[in-house]
């Protein structure tokens, strides 16, 4: 595999809440390496190992210093490829983030396990694959395990130096409130960040969760910033999803409801704003999310080298308050 070349770009760094950790203003999401997300039905539709190395090299050269993966992405292939990339490239200040708790069974069903034993066992395997784990997140809530047990396991791993800090993913306001309350009551380390879905077509976290995130000094790294590609010019003017695209492969799993006439009408309105600003729809959608007052850094997962153009564009766009509000109003 070809080694990275070229001069590294200077991407802006931002604080991850009050954690003391600094990350780039965009996160590289490795969820498409080995498959698309966690489902067994989408294995082989994502990036192969060579393509994964290429996207990781490109992310690093763009100035991204944090990689987000999970022990369940691509059946573990994502962690393995990221681990090989870290071992070969040895990026000096890279931050490695992975997740635990979501299990994809061979029959296509899913299970959740955030028990202390499962966390301890899977963390050891993630460290073996990745070399280290800086941020460790619960992937999904596990109603079958007491919150205190999960938090004690994360806190113990942090005390032991096995992880630098931990966070949570796919949580709602009530659960996050319960998690913080439990950690405080038991004198445990608190989570430092939240990883949920947020984009112009899914703003459900804005009403309750994000005020709590901001008020408690937590980081927030949203995934699916372009809604599987719907927040781009790709599906406008009657264009249909191409074979192999995220909407075609995993629309029924991860992007339900995004590709709809009503949403496409809103995206067409966004295109008019983008034209005024001499920007692309995807670049503007990423800039809107990056400039959201509650967002630390969006997670981007380009499938091809050309898809980085939207990220580069967003790096240059700085929306003022009026422009941000105008875009928000289109997607109320």
Short mmCIF file of C-alpha atoms in Angstrom, two decimals:
data_model
loop_
_atom_site.label_atom_id
_atom_site.label_comp_id
_atom_site.label_asym_id
_atom_site.label_seq_id
_atom_site.Cartn_x
_atom_site.Cartn_y
_atom_site.Cartn_z
CA UNK A 1 0.00 0.00 0.00
CA UNK A 2 1.23 3.42 -0.94
CA UNK A 3 2.53 5.61 1.86
CA UNK A 4 1.04 9.03 2.40
CA UNK A 5 2.73 11.88 0.59
CA UNK A 6 2.31 15.62 0.34
CA UNK A 7 2.12 18.40 2.87
CA UNK A 8 -0.47 18.13 5.62
CA UNK A 9 -3.21 20.79 5.66
CA UNK A 10 -3.87 22.91 8.74
CA UNK A 11 -7.42 22.10 9.82
CA UNK A 12 -8.78 24.10 12.72
CA UNK A 13 -8.73 22.33 16.12
CA UNK A 14 -11.61 22.58 18.56
CA UNK A 15 -12.07 21.55 22.21
CA UNK A 16 -14.09 18.38 22.84
CA UNK A 17 -16.40 19.97 25.37
CA UNK A 18 -14.66 20.52 28.70
CA UNK A 19 -12.60 17.32 28.43
CA UNK A 20 -9.28 19.05 27.71
CA UNK A 21 -9.03 17.04 24.48
CA UNK A 22 -8.58 18.93 21.20
CA UNK A 23 -9.76 17.44 17.94
CA UNK A 24 -9.95 18.58 14.33
CA UNK A 25 -13.16 20.33 13.26
CA UNK A 26 -14.08 17.22 11.26
CA UNK A 27 -13.81 13.58 12.33
CA UNK A 28 -13.04 10.72 9.94
CA UNK A 29 -15.67 8.01 10.26
CA UNK A 30 -14.42 4.53 9.42
CA UNK A 31 -17.86 2.92 9.45
CA UNK A 32 -17.71 2.09 5.74
CA UNK A 33 -14.52 0.05 5.91
CA UNK A 34 -15.41 -3.61 5.44
CA UNK A 35 -19.11 -2.88 4.94
CA UNK A 36 -21.65 -0.13 5.47
CA UNK A 37 -22.13 0.25 9.21
CA UNK A 38 -22.76 -2.79 11.39
CA UNK A 39 -25.31 -4.86 9.47
CA UNK A 40 -24.26 -8.26 8.14
CA UNK A 41 -26.41 -7.56 5.05
CA UNK A 42 -24.15 -4.68 3.96
CA UNK A 43 -20.80 -6.44 4.31
CA UNK A 44 -18.66 -6.04 1.22
CA UNK A 45 -20.51 -2.94 0.00
CA UNK A 46 -18.20 -0.47 1.69
CA UNK A 47 -14.50 0.24 1.35
CA UNK A 48 -12.00 -2.58 1.06
CA UNK A 49 -8.72 -2.43 2.99
CA UNK A 50 -6.80 -0.60 0.25
CA UNK A 51 -9.56 1.98 -0.19
CA UNK A 52 -9.77 2.37 3.58
CA UNK A 53 -6.03 3.15 3.71
CA UNK A 54 -6.48 5.71 0.93
CA UNK A 55 -9.32 7.51 2.74
CA UNK A 56 -7.38 7.44 6.02
CA UNK A 57 -4.30 8.90 4.31
CA UNK A 58 -6.45 11.60 2.69
CA UNK A 59 -8.11 12.44 6.00
CA UNK A 60 -4.74 12.78 7.69
CA UNK A 61 -3.32 14.94 4.92
CA UNK A 62 -6.40 17.18 5.18
CA UNK A 63 -5.59 17.78 8.84
CA UNK A 64 -8.08 15.41 10.49
CA UNK A 65 -6.55 14.01 13.67
CA UNK A 66 -9.34 11.75 14.97
CA UNK A 67 -10.65 8.45 13.60
CA UNK A 68 -14.01 7.07 14.71
CA UNK A 69 -14.71 3.35 14.42
CA UNK A 70 -16.49 0.52 16.28
CA UNK A 71 -15.82 -3.10 17.14
CA UNK A 72 -18.89 -4.01 15.07
CA UNK A 73 -18.26 -2.04 11.86
CA UNK A 74 -17.76 -4.49 9.02
CA UNK A 75 -17.73 -7.34 11.53
CA UNK A 76 -14.52 -5.95 13.05
CA UNK A 77 -12.80 -5.28 9.72
CA UNK A 78 -12.90 -1.52 10.28
CA UNK A 79 -10.92 -1.74 13.53
CA UNK A 80 -8.43 -4.12 11.91
CA UNK A 81 -7.77 -1.80 8.95
CA UNK A 82 -7.56 1.31 11.14
CA UNK A 83 -5.16 -0.57 13.42
CA UNK A 84 -2.91 -1.54 10.50
CA UNK A 85 -2.98 2.06 9.25
CA UNK A 86 -2.00 3.38 12.69
CA UNK A 87 0.83 0.82 12.93
CA UNK A 88 2.21 1.57 9.46
CA UNK A 89 1.73 5.34 9.37
CA UNK A 90 2.35 6.08 13.06
CA UNK A 91 0.58 9.46 12.98
CA UNK A 92 2.03 11.52 15.81
CA UNK A 93 -1.06 13.03 17.47
CA UNK A 94 -3.89 10.87 16.17
CA UNK A 95 -6.87 10.26 18.45
CA UNK A 96 -8.42 6.82 18.24
CA UNK A 97 -12.12 6.47 19.08
CA UNK A 98 -14.10 3.23 19.00
CA UNK A 99 -17.39 1.90 20.31
CA UNK A 100 -18.78 -1.14 22.09
CA UNK A 101 -22.14 -2.69 22.85
CA UNK A 102 -23.75 -3.42 19.48
CA UNK A 103 -23.55 -7.01 18.25
CA UNK A 104 -24.56 -8.04 14.72
CA UNK A 105 -25.44 -11.72 14.58
CA UNK A 106 -24.88 -13.87 11.44
CA UNK A 107 -28.65 -14.20 10.92
CA UNK A 108 -28.98 -10.42 10.59
CA UNK A 109 -30.41 -9.85 14.05
CA UNK A 110 -28.78 -7.50 16.54
CA UNK A 111 -28.05 -7.68 20.24
CA UNK A 112 -26.94 -5.10 22.79
CA UNK A 113 -24.50 -5.75 25.60
CA UNK A 114 -22.98 -3.10 27.85
CA UNK A 115 -22.29 -5.44 30.75
CA UNK A 116 -18.99 -5.05 32.57
CA UNK A 117 -17.72 -8.42 31.33
CA UNK A 118 -18.56 -7.64 27.72
CA UNK A 119 -16.93 -4.19 27.89
CA UNK A 120 -13.77 -5.61 29.47
CA UNK A 121 -13.52 -8.41 26.90
CA UNK A 122 -14.24 -6.22 23.86
CA UNK A 123 -11.95 -3.42 25.02
CA UNK A 124 -9.05 -5.86 25.21
CA UNK A 125 -9.79 -6.96 21.64
CA UNK A 126 -10.13 -3.39 20.39
CA UNK A 127 -6.78 -2.47 21.93
CA UNK A 128 -5.25 -5.55 20.31
CA UNK A 129 -6.58 -4.47 16.91
CA UNK A 130 -6.00 -0.72 17.22
CA UNK A 131 -2.94 -0.54 19.45
CA UNK A 132 -4.72 1.82 21.87
CA UNK A 133 -8.10 3.40 22.55
CA UNK A 134 -8.21 7.09 23.41
CA UNK A 135 -11.99 7.51 23.41
CA UNK A 136 -14.32 4.60 24.16
CA UNK A 137 -18.05 5.01 23.50
CA UNK A 138 -21.13 2.96 24.22
CA UNK A 139 -22.57 2.30 20.75
CA UNK A 140 -26.23 1.90 21.71
CA UNK A 141 -28.23 1.85 24.95
CA UNK A 142 -28.58 -1.54 26.64
CA UNK A 143 -31.83 -1.73 28.64
CA UNK A 144 -30.77 -5.13 30.00
CA UNK A 145 -27.75 -3.81 31.89
CA UNK A 146 -27.95 -1.34 34.80
CA UNK A 147 -26.47 2.05 33.88
CA UNK A 148 -24.29 1.95 36.99
CA UNK A 149 -22.63 -1.30 35.87
CA UNK A 150 -21.78 0.14 32.46
CA UNK A 151 -20.42 3.40 33.88
CA UNK A 152 -18.36 1.57 36.50
CA UNK A 153 -16.77 -0.50 33.74
CA UNK A 154 -15.90 2.59 31.67
CA UNK A 155 -14.66 4.47 34.72
CA UNK A 156 -12.50 1.54 35.83
CA UNK A 157 -10.95 1.32 32.35
CA UNK A 158 -10.16 5.04 32.52
CA UNK A 159 -8.62 4.71 35.99
CA UNK A 160 -6.50 1.81 34.77
CA UNK A 161 -5.22 3.85 31.81
CA UNK A 162 -6.75 1.46 29.28
CA UNK A 163 -8.71 4.38 27.76
CA UNK A 164 -8.25 8.12 27.91
CA UNK A 165 -11.93 9.00 28.34
CA UNK A 166 -15.34 7.65 27.40
CA UNK A 167 -18.57 8.81 25.80
CA UNK A 168 -22.02 7.67 24.71
CA UNK A 169 -23.79 7.28 21.39
CA UNK A 170 -27.41 7.10 20.24
CA UNK A 171 -28.81 8.47 23.50
CA UNK A 172 -31.82 10.67 24.14
CA UNK A 173 -32.21 13.47 26.69
CA UNK A 174 -33.71 11.30 29.45
CA UNK A 175 -31.01 8.64 29.17
CA UNK A 176 -28.14 11.14 29.08
CA UNK A 177 -29.57 12.88 32.13
CA UNK A 178 -29.74 9.53 33.93
CA UNK A 179 -26.17 8.67 32.91
CA UNK A 180 -24.78 11.95 34.24
CA UNK A 181 -26.82 11.68 37.44
CA UNK A 182 -25.60 8.13 38.05
CA UNK A 183 -21.95 8.99 37.41
CA UNK A 184 -22.13 11.92 39.84
CA UNK A 185 -23.95 9.96 42.53
CA UNK A 186 -21.37 7.16 42.44
CA UNK A 187 -18.32 9.39 42.09
CA UNK A 188 -17.44 7.96 38.70
CA UNK A 189 -15.82 9.58 35.67
CA UNK A 190 -18.42 11.28 33.51
CA UNK A 191 -18.74 10.75 29.76
CA UNK A 192 -17.04 13.58 27.86
CA UNK A 193 -18.84 13.37 24.52
CA UNK A 194 -22.04 12.34 22.73
CA UNK A 195 -22.21 10.83 19.23
CA UNK A 196 -25.71 11.05 17.74
CA UNK A 197 -27.20 11.70 14.32
CA UNK A 198 -27.76 15.32 13.38
CA UNK A 199 -28.11 16.93 9.96
CA UNK A 200 -30.42 19.39 8.21
CA UNK A 201 -32.98 16.61 7.64
CA UNK A 202 -32.81 15.21 11.19
CA UNK A 203 -32.71 17.91 13.86
CA UNK A 204 -34.43 15.94 16.61
CA UNK A 205 -31.63 16.51 19.14
CA UNK A 206 -31.99 20.30 19.03
CA UNK A 207 -35.03 20.64 21.27
CA UNK A 208 -33.89 18.85 24.44
CA UNK A 209 -30.64 16.91 24.11
CA UNK A 210 -28.33 19.61 22.76
CA UNK A 211 -29.13 22.16 25.49
CA UNK A 212 -28.17 19.46 28.02
CA UNK A 213 -24.98 18.63 26.12
CA UNK A 214 -23.92 22.28 26.05
CA UNK A 215 -24.96 22.94 29.65
CA UNK A 216 -22.94 19.98 30.93
CA UNK A 217 -19.83 20.85 28.92
CA UNK A 218 -19.91 17.74 26.73
CA UNK A 219 -18.58 17.34 23.20
CA UNK A 220 -20.98 16.46 20.38
CA UNK A 221 -19.83 14.72 17.20
CA UNK A 222 -22.79 14.05 14.87
CA UNK A 223 -22.79 11.28 12.27
CA UNK A 224 -24.63 11.12 8.90
CA UNK A 225 -24.01 14.84 8.22
CA UNK A 226 -25.20 14.52 4.60
CA UNK A 227 -28.08 12.11 5.30
CA UNK A 228 -26.57 9.36 3.18
CA UNK A 229 -25.91 11.77 0.31
CA UNK A 230 -29.42 13.24 0.12
CA UNK A 231 -27.98 16.59 1.24
CA UNK A 232 -26.17 17.04 -2.06
CA UNK A 233 -27.05 17.66 -5.70
CA UNK A 234 -26.92 13.92 -6.33
CA UNK A 235 -30.67 13.19 -6.16
CA UNK A 236 -32.10 16.45 -7.48
CA UNK A 237 -33.89 16.92 -10.79
CA UNK A 238 -35.30 13.40 -10.74
CA UNK A 239 -31.99 11.55 -10.40
CA UNK A 240 -32.37 8.11 -8.80
CA UNK A 241 -29.98 6.38 -6.36
CA UNK A 242 -27.16 4.61 -8.18
CA UNK A 243 -26.29 0.98 -7.49
CA UNK A 244 -23.76 0.82 -4.67
CA UNK A 245 -24.70 4.20 -3.19
CA UNK A 246 -25.46 4.42 0.53
CA UNK A 247 -29.15 5.08 -0.14
CA UNK A 248 -29.37 2.08 -2.48
CA UNK A 249 -27.44 -0.27 -0.20
CA UNK A 250 -28.46 0.85 3.28
CA UNK A 251 -31.28 3.36 2.88
CA UNK A 252 -33.73 0.99 4.58
CA UNK A 253 -31.36 0.54 7.52
CA UNK A 254 -29.72 3.86 8.33
CA UNK A 255 -31.38 6.54 6.19
CA UNK A 256 -35.10 5.82 6.40
CA UNK A 257 -37.27 8.68 5.20
CA UNK A 258 -34.43 10.88 3.97
CA UNK A 259 -34.93 10.25 0.25
CA UNK A 260 -38.43 11.69 -0.11
CA UNK A 261 -40.08 14.27 -2.41
CA UNK A 262 -40.59 16.69 0.47
CA UNK A 263 -36.96 16.51 1.55
CA UNK A 264 -35.68 16.82 -2.00
CA UNK A 265 -37.76 19.97 -2.41
CA UNK A 266 -35.96 21.43 0.62
CA UNK A 267 -32.58 20.37 -0.77
CA UNK A 268 -33.46 22.13 -4.04
CA UNK A 269 -34.13 25.30 -2.03
CA UNK A 270 -30.75 24.87 -0.35
CA UNK A 271 -29.18 24.64 -3.79
CA UNK A 272 -30.39 28.15 -4.53
CA UNK A 273 -28.61 29.44 -1.41
CA UNK A 274 -25.51 27.46 -2.35
CA UNK A 275 -25.47 29.06 -5.80
CA UNK A 276 -25.64 32.51 -4.25
CA UNK A 277 -22.63 31.66 -2.09
CA UNK A 278 -20.79 29.93 -4.96
CA UNK A 279 -20.81 26.69 -2.98
CA UNK A 280 -22.05 23.14 -3.44
CA UNK A 281 -25.07 21.81 -1.56
CA UNK A 282 -22.97 19.25 0.31
CA UNK A 283 -20.27 21.78 1.22
CA UNK A 284 -22.90 24.18 2.54
CA UNK A 285 -24.71 21.43 4.50
CA UNK A 286 -21.42 20.44 6.15
CA UNK A 287 -20.59 24.08 6.94
CA UNK A 288 -24.06 24.58 8.51
CA UNK A 289 -23.49 21.57 10.76
CA UNK A 290 -19.91 22.48 11.63
CA UNK A 291 -21.06 26.01 12.58
CA UNK A 292 -23.97 24.75 14.70
CA UNK A 293 -23.43 26.20 18.20
CA UNK A 294 -23.79 22.82 19.91
CA UNK A 295 -21.61 20.82 17.49
CA UNK A 296 -17.97 20.05 18.17
CA UNK A 297 -17.07 18.30 14.92
CA UNK A 298 -19.16 16.40 12.34
CA UNK A 299 -18.14 12.86 11.39
CA UNK A 300 -17.45 12.56 7.65
CA UNK A 301 -16.97 9.30 5.76
CA UNK A 302 -16.12 9.99 2.09
CA UNK A 303 -16.54 6.95 -0.14
CA UNK A 304 -14.22 8.32 -2.86
CA UNK A 305 -11.35 10.79 -3.04
CA UNK A 306 -13.63 13.24 -4.87
CA UNK A 307 -16.02 13.30 -1.90
CA UNK A 308 -13.40 15.20 0.11
CA UNK A 309 -14.15 18.26 -2.04
CA UNK A 310 -17.22 19.03 0.07
CA UNK A 311 -15.14 18.87 3.26
CA UNK A 312 -12.47 21.14 1.80
CA UNK A 313 -15.18 23.54 0.73
CA UNK A 314 -16.78 23.51 4.20
CA UNK A 315 -13.40 24.28 5.74
CA UNK A 316 -13.39 27.57 3.83
CA UNK A 317 -17.03 28.54 4.45
CA UNK A 318 -17.82 30.49 7.61
CA UNK A 319 -21.51 31.25 7.88
CA UNK A 320 -22.63 34.34 9.75
CA UNK A 321 -25.64 34.19 12.05
CA UNK A 322 -28.05 35.42 9.40
CA UNK A 323 -26.88 32.90 6.79
CA UNK A 324 -27.03 30.04 9.30
CA UNK A 325 -30.58 31.00 10.30
CA UNK A 326 -31.68 31.27 6.67
CA UNK A 327 -30.52 27.71 5.98
CA UNK A 328 -32.12 26.46 9.20
CA UNK A 329 -35.46 28.00 8.19
CA UNK A 330 -35.53 25.97 4.96
CA UNK A 331 -35.48 22.77 7.03
CA UNK A 332 -37.76 23.73 9.90
#
